[in-house]
């Protein structure tokens, strides 16, 4: 298994698609961070540039005077990274679709690796998802940190341990999303439909349900809109650097989903290995 | 030489279909074993079970002998699984690392040279022709320096040059390196040029296992004479007690079987003053032999 992992890491290093996805993640994280910067930050140079050129404050125009930049909510880089949390899970689904799926359907367990144990192949690929999740999270954090320079002057880094824990847990949540998707592609004979459904869920359905839930929570704070907190993307959004209750809850949810996926895979693939 | 692969009662059932039915296979070390059979005869299923890529429903497989207790196996089953966006040498490296073979890129390049792809080592293999892909697949199967090479239809879809290239590689591996090669194909005449032992499969059953020599001796055929006087030739044959002949034309006679009396027939004809222009043993092809076996004639 060690050799298989090394071989797959070699392939990842030498292939273009993981690199392209990392660049795309970097770009999207910049955009996310810019949106967060507009929402929460103050960029005096940008505001004055706009006011000089167009004669109005772009933040007030775009967000309304009541929803202008909220400087107080971003006290450190840790806060900004939490606020600019992008959906790394989407990139992991693309990674699985482009980099792993063709191989799981063809070749890998036959000619290339001569590996007949599908459970072992799942293990290797789950590990690859984890490694790639950490790469994506780091790239995203770098993009957000760079963008923070544009919106905030002298923004303190904050508690380094908080940032580190946040990044690790965030990467684990994303990896868990990837592992669930990986498991679902093994459950069905049409794995591409799992990929499409996952993307639709992460891109459209989850944000929509989350927004509705948030509005509901604002309107009736005691009604208990907690359903999304048991989902992986829900915990991704909820996770905040320095808030240990969100860290703990995320870790529990990750453990639950990964545990279920591994259990299902082992049962399913062990049976398939006997065919 | 002892057997390096044996199977006993090997059976594979897919729901209601019995793909392989009680097959007892015997492959000698160093042999080129040709598995022949129609599509769906069970060739690929047997090779998959031998490679560990499928699990037998019943029966057992034994791989290894006193000489090589745990032989390494190189496999090429069905279509080659290549990373088409990567170069040939990168494909080789991935396989080498996956198998845990120590060494460096140099070894991968040597293997590419062996299969005639040295000049293409750094080219993306997605641009390779089918023949080149097949050669690369053989190089990949050789990555772990296997004692046994299992190849499923390695010449399928290749052009004549590609077939020739693969044949040369297989001959070299068998004759020079002494590898045991298990190869399936339905291109029987081509297989006949490399295989030393054959297993004939039909609907999951192993009908016959025979060496090249046994098959040649069992193949029906005739001795073809081209002479100036067929009437005189017939008189000579009848004087020898040979009546199983056919006059094919004014100058051509086919004497059925009687291969071992060819020289005697030739001598008698020459002594009778007949001009013999040709005297040749013509045997049926492996294809015709296979058809005979599957019809229950051999």
Coordinates of C-alpha atoms in Angstrom, one line a residue:
Chain A
X1 CA 0.0 0.0 0.0
X2 CA 2.9 2.3 0.8
X3 CA 4.2 1.9 -2.8
X4 CA 0.7 2.6 -4.2
X5 CA 0.5 5.8 -2.2
X6 CA 3.9 6.9 -3.5
X7 CA 3.0 6.0 -7.1
X8 CA -0.2 8.0 -6.9
X9 CA 1.6 11.0 -5.3
X10 CA 4.1 10.8 -8.1
X11 CA 1.3 10.8 -10.6
X12 CA -0.3 13.8 -8.9
X13 CA 2.9 15.7 -9.0
X14 CA 3.4 15.0 -12.7
X15 CA -0.2 15.6 -13.9
X16 CA -1.5 19.0 -15.0
X17 CA -5.1 18.7 -13.7
X18 CA -4.4 18.9 -10.0
X19 CA -2.3 22.0 -10.6
X20 CA -5.0 23.6 -12.8
X21 CA -7.5 23.0 -10.0
X22 CA -5.2 24.5 -7.4
X23 CA -4.9 27.6 -9.6
X24 CA -8.6 27.8 -10.0
X25 CA -9.0 27.4 -6.3
X26 CA -6.5 30.2 -5.8
X27 CA -8.5 32.5 -8.2
X28 CA -11.9 31.7 -6.6
X29 CA -10.4 32.2 -3.1
X30 CA -9.2 35.7 -4.2
X31 CA -12.8 36.4 -5.3
X32 CA -14.3 35.1 -2.1
X33 CA -11.8 37.1 -0.1
X34 CA -12.6 40.2 -2.2
X35 CA -16.3 39.7 -1.5
X36 CA -15.6 39.4 2.2
X37 CA -13.3 42.4 2.1
X38 CA -16.1 44.4 0.6
X39 CA -18.6 43.1 3.2
X40 CA -16.4 43.5 6.2
X41 CA -13.3 45.4 5.4
X42 CA -12.4 49.0 4.8
X43 CA -10.1 49.8 2.0
X44 CA -9.7 53.6 2.2
X45 CA -7.5 53.8 -0.8
X46 CA -10.1 51.9 -2.8
X47 CA -13.0 54.0 -1.5
X48 CA -11.2 57.3 -2.2
X49 CA -10.2 56.2 -5.6
X50 CA -13.8 55.4 -6.4
X51 CA -15.1 58.6 -4.8
X52 CA -12.6 60.6 -6.8
X53 CA -13.5 58.9 -10.1
X54 CA -17.2 58.4 -9.7
X55 CA -18.2 60.6 -6.9
X56 CA -19.8 58.0 -4.7
X57 CA -18.9 55.2 -2.1
X58 CA -19.1 51.9 -4.0
X59 CA -19.8 49.9 -0.8
X60 CA -22.8 51.9 0.2
X61 CA -24.0 51.8 -3.4
X62 CA -23.6 48.1 -3.7
X63 CA -24.7 47.0 -0.2
X64 CA -26.9 49.8 0.9
X65 CA -25.9 52.4 3.5
X66 CA -27.0 50.1 6.4
X67 CA -24.9 47.2 5.2
X68 CA -21.6 49.0 4.7
X69 CA -18.2 47.8 5.7
X70 CA -18.2 46.4 9.3
X71 CA -14.6 47.0 10.5
X72 CA -15.3 45.7 14.0
X73 CA -16.0 42.2 12.9
X74 CA -12.5 41.6 11.4
X75 CA -9.9 42.0 14.1
X76 CA -7.2 39.6 12.8
X77 CA -6.2 37.6 9.8
X78 CA -7.7 34.6 11.6
X79 CA -11.1 36.4 11.4
X80 CA -10.7 37.3 7.8
X81 CA -9.7 33.7 6.8
X82 CA -12.8 32.4 8.7
X83 CA -15.0 35.0 7.0
X84 CA -13.6 34.2 3.5
X85 CA -14.2 30.5 3.8
X86 CA -14.5 29.2 0.3
X87 CA -16.0 25.8 -0.6
X88 CA -13.0 23.6 -1.1
X89 CA -15.3 20.6 -1.3
X90 CA -16.3 21.6 -4.8
X91 CA -12.7 21.5 -6.0
X92 CA -12.3 18.1 -4.4
X93 CA -15.3 16.8 -6.3
X94 CA -13.7 18.1 -9.5
X95 CA -10.4 16.4 -8.4
X96 CA -12.2 13.1 -7.9
X97 CA -14.0 13.4 -11.2
X98 CA -11.0 14.4 -13.3
X99 CA -8.1 12.7 -11.5
X100 CA -9.4 9.6 -9.7
X101 CA -12.6 8.5 -11.3
X102 CA -11.3 7.5 -14.8
X103 CA -8.8 5.4 -13.0
X104 CA -11.2 3.7 -10.7
X105 CA -13.3 2.7 -13.7
X106 CA -10.4 1.6 -15.8
X107 CA -6.9 0.5 -15.6
X108 CA -5.8 1.2 -12.1
X109 CA -6.7 -2.0 -10.5
X110 CA -5.7 -4.0 -13.5
X111 CA -2.6 -3.2 -15.6
X112 CA -1.1 -0.3 -13.8
X113 CA -1.0 -1.2 -10.2
X114 CA -1.9 -4.9 -10.6
X115 CA -3.8 -4.2 -7.4
X116 CA -6.7 -6.6 -6.9
X117 CA -7.9 -5.3 -3.6
X118 CA -10.4 -2.6 -4.2
X119 CA -10.5 -1.6 -0.5
X120 CA -6.8 -0.9 -0.7
X121 CA -7.4 1.3 -3.8
X122 CA -10.1 3.1 -1.9
X123 CA -7.7 3.7 1.0
X124 CA -5.0 5.1 -1.2
X125 CA -7.5 7.4 -3.0
X126 CA -9.0 8.6 0.3
X127 CA -5.5 9.5 1.4
X128 CA -4.9 11.3 -1.8
X129 CA -8.1 13.2 -1.3
X130 CA -6.9 14.2 2.2
X131 CA -3.5 15.4 0.9
X132 CA -5.1 17.4 -1.9
X133 CA -7.6 18.8 0.6
X134 CA -4.8 20.2 2.6
X135 CA -3.1 21.6 -0.5
X136 CA -6.4 23.4 -1.5
X137 CA -6.9 24.7 2.0
X138 CA -3.4 26.1 2.1
X139 CA -3.7 27.7 -1.4
X140 CA -7.0 29.2 -0.4
X141 CA -5.5 30.6 2.9
X142 CA -2.6 32.1 0.9
X143 CA -5.0 33.8 -1.5
X144 CA -7.1 35.2 1.4
X145 CA -4.0 36.4 3.2
X146 CA -2.9 38.2 0.1
X147 CA -6.3 39.8 -0.4
X148 CA -6.3 41.0 3.2
X149 CA -3.4 43.3 2.3
X150 CA -5.7 45.1 -0.1
X151 CA -8.6 45.6 2.3
X152 CA -7.0 46.0 5.7
X153 CA -4.0 48.0 6.8
X154 CA -1.8 46.5 9.5
X155 CA -4.2 43.6 10.2
X156 CA -2.7 41.5 13.0
X157 CA -2.2 37.9 12.2
X158 CA -3.9 36.9 15.5
X159 CA -3.5 33.6 17.2
X160 CA -1.4 31.4 15.0
X161 CA -2.6 28.2 16.8
X162 CA -6.2 29.3 16.0
X163 CA -5.4 29.7 12.3
X164 CA -3.5 26.4 12.2
X165 CA -6.4 24.5 13.9
X166 CA -8.9 26.2 11.7
X167 CA -7.0 25.3 8.5
X168 CA -6.5 21.6 9.6
X169 CA -10.2 21.2 10.6
X170 CA -11.3 22.9 7.5
X171 CA -9.2 20.6 5.4
X172 CA -10.5 17.6 7.2
X173 CA -14.1 18.7 6.6
X174 CA -13.4 19.1 2.9
X175 CA -11.6 15.7 2.8
X176 CA -14.6 14.1 4.4
X177 CA -16.8 15.6 1.7
X178 CA -14.4 14.1 -0.9
X179 CA -14.4 10.7 0.9
X180 CA -18.2 10.6 1.0
X181 CA -18.3 11.4 -2.7
X182 CA -15.6 8.7 -3.4
X183 CA -17.7 6.2 -1.5
X184 CA -20.9 7.1 -3.3
X185 CA -19.2 6.7 -6.7
X186 CA -18.4 3.1 -5.7
X187 CA -21.9 2.5 -4.6
X188 CA -23.4 3.2 -8.0
X189 CA -22.8 1.9 -11.5
X190 CA -23.1 5.5 -12.7
X191 CA -20.5 7.4 -10.7
X192 CA -20.7 10.4 -13.0
X193 CA -24.2 11.1 -11.8
X194 CA -22.9 11.2 -8.2
X195 CA -20.4 13.8 -9.3
X196 CA -23.0 15.9 -10.9
X197 CA -25.4 15.6 -7.9
X198 CA -22.6 16.5 -5.5
X199 CA -21.7 19.6 -7.5
X200 CA -25.3 20.6 -7.7
X201 CA -25.7 20.1 -3.9
X202 CA -22.5 21.9 -3.0
X203 CA -23.0 24.8 -5.4
X204 CA -26.8 25.4 -5.4
X205 CA -28.8 23.3 -3.0
X206 CA -26.7 23.7 0.2
X207 CA -26.2 27.5 -0.1
X208 CA -30.0 27.9 -0.8
X209 CA -31.0 25.7 2.2
X210 CA -28.4 27.4 4.4
X211 CA -29.7 30.9 3.5
X212 CA -33.3 29.9 4.2
X213 CA -32.2 28.4 7.4
X214 CA -30.2 31.5 8.4
X215 CA -33.2 33.7 7.6
X216 CA -35.4 31.4 9.7
X217 CA -32.9 31.5 12.5
X218 CA -32.9 35.3 12.4
X219 CA -36.6 35.6 12.4
X220 CA -37.2 33.0 15.2
X221 CA -33.9 32.6 17.1
X222 CA -35.4 30.0 19.5
X223 CA -36.9 27.8 16.9
X224 CA -33.7 25.6 16.6
X225 CA -32.6 25.7 13.0
X226 CA -29.8 23.2 13.7
X227 CA -30.4 20.7 10.9
X228 CA -27.6 21.9 8.7
X229 CA -25.1 21.6 11.6
X230 CA -25.1 17.9 11.1
X231 CA -24.0 18.3 7.5
X232 CA -20.4 18.6 6.4
X233 CA -20.8 21.8 4.3
X234 CA -22.9 23.3 7.2
X235 CA -19.9 22.7 9.6
X236 CA -17.6 24.2 7.0
X237 CA -19.6 27.4 7.1
X238 CA -20.0 27.4 10.9
X239 CA -16.3 26.7 11.6
X240 CA -14.6 29.8 13.1
X241 CA -11.0 30.3 14.0
X242 CA -10.7 30.4 17.8
X243 CA -14.1 29.0 18.5
X244 CA -13.4 25.7 19.9
X245 CA -17.1 24.5 20.1
X246 CA -17.3 24.8 16.3
X247 CA -14.0 22.9 16.0
X248 CA -15.2 20.1 18.2
X249 CA -18.6 19.8 16.5
X250 CA -16.8 19.8 13.0
X251 CA -14.5 17.0 14.1
X252 CA -17.3 14.9 15.4
X253 CA -19.3 15.3 12.2
X254 CA -16.1 14.5 10.1
X255 CA -15.6 11.3 12.2
X256 CA -19.2 10.3 11.7
X257 CA -19.2 10.7 7.9
X258 CA -15.7 9.2 7.3
X259 CA -16.6 6.3 9.6
X260 CA -19.8 5.5 7.8
X261 CA -18.1 5.8 4.4
X262 CA -15.2 3.5 5.4
X263 CA -17.6 1.0 6.9
X264 CA -19.8 1.0 3.7
X265 CA -16.8 0.7 1.4
X266 CA -15.3 -2.1 3.3
X267 CA -18.5 -4.1 3.3
X268 CA -19.3 -3.4 -0.3
X269 CA -15.8 -3.8 -1.7
X270 CA -15.0 -6.9 0.2
X271 CA -18.0 -8.5 -1.4
X272 CA -16.9 -7.2 -4.8
X273 CA -13.4 -8.5 -4.4
X274 CA -14.9 -12.0 -4.1
X275 CA -16.3 -11.7 -7.6
Chain B
X1 CA 10.8 -29.0 -16.3
X2 CA 8.1 -28.7 -13.7
X3 CA 4.8 -26.9 -13.8
X4 CA 4.8 -23.3 -12.6
X5 CA 1.0 -22.8 -12.9
X6 CA -1.6 -25.5 -12.3
X7 CA -5.3 -25.2 -11.8
X8 CA -7.6 -27.8 -10.5
X9 CA -11.3 -27.8 -11.2
X10 CA -11.1 -24.1 -11.7
X11 CA -14.7 -22.8 -12.1
X12 CA -16.1 -19.3 -12.4
X13 CA -19.8 -18.7 -12.2
X14 CA -21.4 -15.3 -13.0
X15 CA -25.0 -15.6 -11.9
X16 CA -26.5 -18.1 -14.3
X17 CA -23.5 -18.2 -16.6
X18 CA -20.6 -20.6 -16.1
X19 CA -17.7 -18.7 -17.7
X20 CA -15.1 -21.3 -16.8
X21 CA -16.0 -24.9 -16.0
X22 CA -13.7 -27.3 -14.1
X23 CA -10.5 -26.3 -15.9
X24 CA -7.3 -28.2 -15.1
X25 CA -4.5 -26.1 -16.6
X26 CA -0.8 -27.2 -16.6
X27 CA 1.8 -24.6 -17.6
X28 CA 5.5 -25.6 -17.6
X29 CA 8.2 -23.2 -16.5
X30 CA 9.6 -21.4 -19.6
X31 CA 6.8 -22.4 -21.9
X32 CA 4.8 -20.1 -24.1
X33 CA 1.3 -21.3 -23.4
X34 CA -1.3 -20.3 -25.9
X35 CA -4.9 -20.2 -24.7
X36 CA -7.1 -20.4 -27.7
X37 CA -10.8 -20.2 -28.0
X38 CA -13.6 -18.3 -29.5
X39 CA -14.9 -15.0 -27.9
X40 CA -16.6 -15.9 -24.7
X41 CA -14.8 -19.2 -24.3
X42 CA -13.4 -18.1 -20.9
X43 CA -9.9 -17.1 -21.9
X44 CA -9.9 -13.7 -20.2
X45 CA -11.7 -15.0 -17.1
X46 CA -9.0 -17.7 -16.6
X47 CA -6.3 -15.1 -17.0
X48 CA -8.0 -12.7 -14.6
X49 CA -8.3 -15.5 -12.0
X50 CA -4.6 -16.4 -12.5
X51 CA -3.7 -12.7 -12.0
X52 CA -5.8 -12.4 -8.9
X53 CA -8.2 -9.9 -10.6
X54 CA -11.1 -12.3 -10.3
X55 CA -12.0 -14.8 -7.6
X56 CA -12.7 -18.5 -8.6
X57 CA -16.2 -19.8 -7.6
X58 CA -14.7 -23.2 -7.2
X59 CA -11.4 -25.0 -7.6
X60 CA -7.8 -24.0 -6.9
X61 CA -4.9 -22.3 -8.5
X62 CA -1.3 -23.1 -7.7
X63 CA 1.5 -20.7 -8.9
X64 CA 5.1 -21.6 -8.3
X65 CA 7.3 -24.7 -8.1
X66 CA 10.4 -25.9 -6.4
X67 CA 12.6 -23.7 -8.5
X68 CA 10.6 -20.5 -8.2
X69 CA 8.5 -20.6 -5.0
X70 CA 6.8 -17.2 -5.3
X71 CA 7.0 -16.1 -8.9
X72 CA 6.4 -12.5 -9.9
X73 CA 3.7 -12.0 -12.4
X74 CA 3.4 -9.3 -15.0
X75 CA -0.1 -8.8 -16.4
X76 CA -1.7 -7.2 -19.5
X77 CA -5.4 -7.9 -19.4
X78 CA -7.8 -6.6 -22.0
X79 CA -7.0 -3.0 -23.1
X80 CA -3.8 -1.4 -21.8
X81 CA -4.5 0.9 -18.9
X82 CA -2.3 3.9 -19.6
X83 CA -2.1 7.5 -18.3
X84 CA -2.6 9.1 -21.6
X85 CA -1.7 12.6 -20.5
X86 CA 1.7 11.5 -19.2
X87 CA 4.8 10.4 -21.2
X88 CA 5.8 6.8 -21.6
X89 CA 8.6 7.0 -19.1
X90 CA 6.4 8.6 -16.5
X91 CA 3.9 5.7 -17.0
X92 CA 6.8 3.3 -16.5
X93 CA 7.9 5.2 -13.4
X94 CA 4.4 5.1 -11.8
X95 CA 4.3 1.3 -12.3
X96 CA 7.8 0.9 -11.0
X97 CA 7.1 2.9 -7.9
X98 CA 3.7 1.1 -7.4
X99 CA 5.4 -2.3 -7.5
X100 CA 8.2 -1.1 -5.1
X101 CA 10.9 -1.9 -7.6
X102 CA 14.1 -0.2 -6.5
X103 CA 16.1 1.8 -9.0
X104 CA 15.6 4.9 -11.0
X105 CA 14.3 6.2 -14.3
X106 CA 17.2 4.5 -16.0
X107 CA 15.6 1.1 -15.6
X108 CA 12.3 2.3 -17.1
X109 CA 14.2 3.7 -20.0
X110 CA 16.0 0.4 -20.5
X111 CA 12.7 -1.4 -20.7
X112 CA 11.3 1.1 -23.2
X113 CA 14.4 0.5 -25.3
X114 CA 13.7 -3.2 -25.1
X115 CA 10.3 -2.8 -26.6
X116 CA 11.6 -0.3 -29.2
X117 CA 10.2 2.9 -27.6
X118 CA 13.5 4.5 -26.6
X119 CA 12.9 7.5 -28.9
X120 CA 9.4 7.9 -27.6
X121 CA 10.1 7.8 -23.9
X122 CA 9.4 11.4 -23.3
X123 CA 6.4 11.7 -25.6
X124 CA 2.8 11.8 -24.2
X125 CA 1.5 8.3 -24.7
X126 CA -2.0 9.6 -25.7
X127 CA -0.5 10.3 -29.1
X128 CA 0.8 6.7 -29.5
X129 CA -0.5 4.4 -32.2
X130 CA -2.2 1.2 -31.0
X131 CA 0.9 -0.8 -31.7
X132 CA 3.0 1.6 -29.6
X133 CA 0.5 1.5 -26.8
X134 CA 0.6 -2.3 -26.8
X135 CA 4.4 -2.3 -26.7
X136 CA 4.3 0.2 -23.8
X137 CA 1.8 -2.1 -22.1
X138 CA 4.2 -5.0 -22.4
X139 CA 7.0 -2.9 -21.0
X140 CA 4.7 -2.0 -18.1
X141 CA 4.0 -5.7 -17.6
X142 CA 7.7 -6.3 -17.5
X143 CA 8.3 -3.5 -14.9
X144 CA 8.5 -5.8 -11.9
X145 CA 10.9 -8.2 -13.7
X146 CA 8.2 -10.9 -13.7
X147 CA 8.9 -14.7 -13.9
X148 CA 5.5 -15.2 -15.5
X149 CA 3.9 -12.9 -18.1
X150 CA 0.1 -13.0 -18.6
X151 CA -1.0 -11.4 -21.8
X152 CA -4.6 -11.2 -22.9
X153 CA -5.0 -10.7 -26.7
X154 CA -1.8 -8.6 -27.0
X155 CA -1.9 -8.5 -30.8
X156 CA -5.6 -7.6 -31.1
X157 CA -6.2 -4.8 -33.5
X158 CA -2.5 -4.4 -34.4
X159 CA -1.3 -3.8 -38.0
X160 CA 1.1 -6.3 -39.5
X161 CA 4.2 -4.3 -38.3
X162 CA 2.7 -4.1 -34.8
X163 CA 2.1 -7.9 -34.8
X164 CA 5.6 -8.5 -35.9
X165 CA 7.1 -6.2 -33.2
X166 CA 5.1 -7.9 -30.5
X167 CA 6.0 -11.3 -31.8
X168 CA 9.7 -10.4 -31.7
X169 CA 9.5 -9.1 -28.2
X170 CA 7.7 -12.3 -27.0
X171 CA 10.2 -14.5 -28.8
X172 CA 13.1 -12.6 -27.1
X173 CA 11.5 -12.9 -23.7
X174 CA 10.9 -16.6 -24.1
X175 CA 14.1 -17.7 -25.8
X176 CA 16.6 -15.3 -24.2
X177 CA 15.2 -14.6 -20.8
X178 CA 13.4 -17.9 -20.2
X179 CA 10.1 -16.2 -19.1
X180 CA 7.0 -18.2 -18.8
X181 CA 4.4 -16.6 -21.0
X182 CA 0.7 -17.3 -20.9
X183 CA -1.0 -15.7 -23.9
X184 CA -4.5 -15.7 -25.2
X185 CA -5.5 -14.9 -28.7
X186 CA -8.0 -15.8 -31.3
X187 CA -5.5 -15.0 -34.0
X188 CA -4.4 -18.6 -34.1
X189 CA -2.0 -18.5 -37.0
X190 CA -0.1 -15.7 -35.3
X191 CA -0.2 -17.5 -31.9
X192 CA 1.1 -20.6 -33.7
X193 CA 4.3 -18.7 -34.4
X194 CA 5.2 -18.2 -30.7
X195 CA 3.4 -20.7 -28.6
X196 CA 5.0 -24.0 -27.5
X197 CA 2.0 -25.4 -25.7
X198 CA -1.7 -24.9 -26.4
X199 CA -4.9 -25.1 -24.3
X200 CA -8.0 -25.2 -26.4
X201 CA -11.1 -23.7 -24.7
X202 CA -14.7 -24.0 -25.7
X203 CA -17.6 -22.6 -23.7
X204 CA -15.6 -22.6 -20.5
X205 CA -14.3 -26.1 -20.9
X206 CA -10.7 -27.0 -21.6
X207 CA -11.0 -29.4 -24.4
X208 CA -7.4 -30.2 -24.9
X209 CA -3.9 -29.4 -23.7
X210 CA -1.2 -30.3 -26.2
X211 CA 2.4 -29.4 -27.0
X212 CA 3.3 -27.9 -30.4
X213 CA 4.8 -31.2 -31.5
X214 CA 1.7 -33.2 -30.5
X215 CA -0.5 -30.8 -32.4
X216 CA 1.7 -30.9 -35.5
X217 CA 1.6 -34.7 -35.4
X218 CA -2.1 -34.7 -34.9
X219 CA -2.8 -32.2 -37.6
X220 CA -4.3 -33.8 -40.7
X221 CA -2.6 -33.1 -43.9
X222 CA -1.3 -34.7 -47.1
X223 CA 1.9 -35.1 -49.2
X224 CA 1.6 -33.1 -52.4
X225 CA 3.4 -34.4 -55.5
X226 CA 3.8 -32.4 -58.7
X227 CA 4.9 -34.9 -61.3
X228 CA 5.0 -35.1 -65.1
X229 CA 3.0 -38.3 -65.3
X230 CA 0.2 -38.8 -62.7
X231 CA -0.9 -42.1 -64.2
X232 CA 2.6 -43.6 -63.6
X233 CA 2.7 -42.1 -60.2
X234 CA -0.6 -43.6 -59.2
X235 CA 0.7 -47.1 -60.4
X236 CA 3.8 -46.6 -58.1
X237 CA 1.6 -45.6 -55.1
X238 CA -0.7 -48.6 -55.6
X239 CA 2.2 -50.9 -55.9
X240 CA 3.2 -49.7 -52.4
X241 CA -0.3 -50.4 -51.1
X242 CA -1.2 -46.7 -50.9
X243 CA -4.7 -46.0 -52.1
X244 CA -5.7 -42.9 -50.2
X245 CA -4.7 -40.4 -52.8
X246 CA -6.5 -37.7 -54.8
X247 CA -5.7 -36.6 -58.3
X248 CA -6.0 -32.8 -58.1
X249 CA -4.9 -31.9 -61.7
X250 CA -3.0 -33.3 -64.6
X251 CA 0.2 -33.0 -62.7
X252 CA -0.8 -32.9 -59.0
X253 CA -1.5 -35.7 -56.6
X254 CA -2.4 -35.4 -52.9
X255 CA -1.5 -38.5 -50.9
X256 CA -3.5 -38.2 -47.6
X257 CA -1.5 -38.7 -44.4
X258 CA 1.4 -41.2 -45.0
X259 CA 3.9 -38.4 -43.9
X260 CA 6.4 -41.0 -42.7
X261 CA 6.5 -42.7 -46.1
X262 CA 7.2 -39.6 -48.1
X263 CA 10.8 -40.4 -48.8
X264 CA 10.0 -43.9 -49.8
X265 CA 7.3 -42.7 -52.2
X266 CA 9.7 -40.2 -53.7
X267 CA 12.4 -42.8 -54.2
X268 CA 10.1 -45.3 -55.9
X269 CA 8.7 -42.6 -58.2
X270 CA 12.2 -41.5 -59.2
X271 CA 13.2 -45.1 -59.8
X272 CA 10.2 -45.6 -62.0
X273 CA 11.5 -42.7 -64.2
X274 CA 8.9 -40.2 -63.1
X275 CA 10.0 -36.5 -63.0
X276 CA 9.0 -35.2 -59.5
X277 CA 9.0 -31.4 -59.5
X278 CA 7.7 -31.1 -55.9
X279 CA 7.2 -33.3 -52.9
X280 CA 5.9 -31.5 -49.9
X281 CA 4.1 -32.2 -46.7
X282 CA 1.1 -29.9 -46.4
X283 CA -0.6 -29.7 -43.0
X284 CA -3.7 -28.0 -41.9
X285 CA -3.4 -24.7 -40.1
X286 CA -3.8 -24.3 -36.4
X287 CA -7.1 -22.7 -37.1
X288 CA -8.4 -25.8 -38.9
X289 CA -7.0 -28.0 -36.1
X290 CA -8.8 -25.8 -33.6
X291 CA -12.1 -26.1 -35.5
X292 CA -11.6 -29.9 -35.6
X293 CA -11.1 -30.1 -31.9
X294 CA -14.1 -28.0 -31.0
X295 CA -16.2 -30.1 -33.3
X296 CA -14.9 -33.2 -31.4
X297 CA -12.9 -34.5 -34.3
X298 CA -9.5 -34.6 -32.7

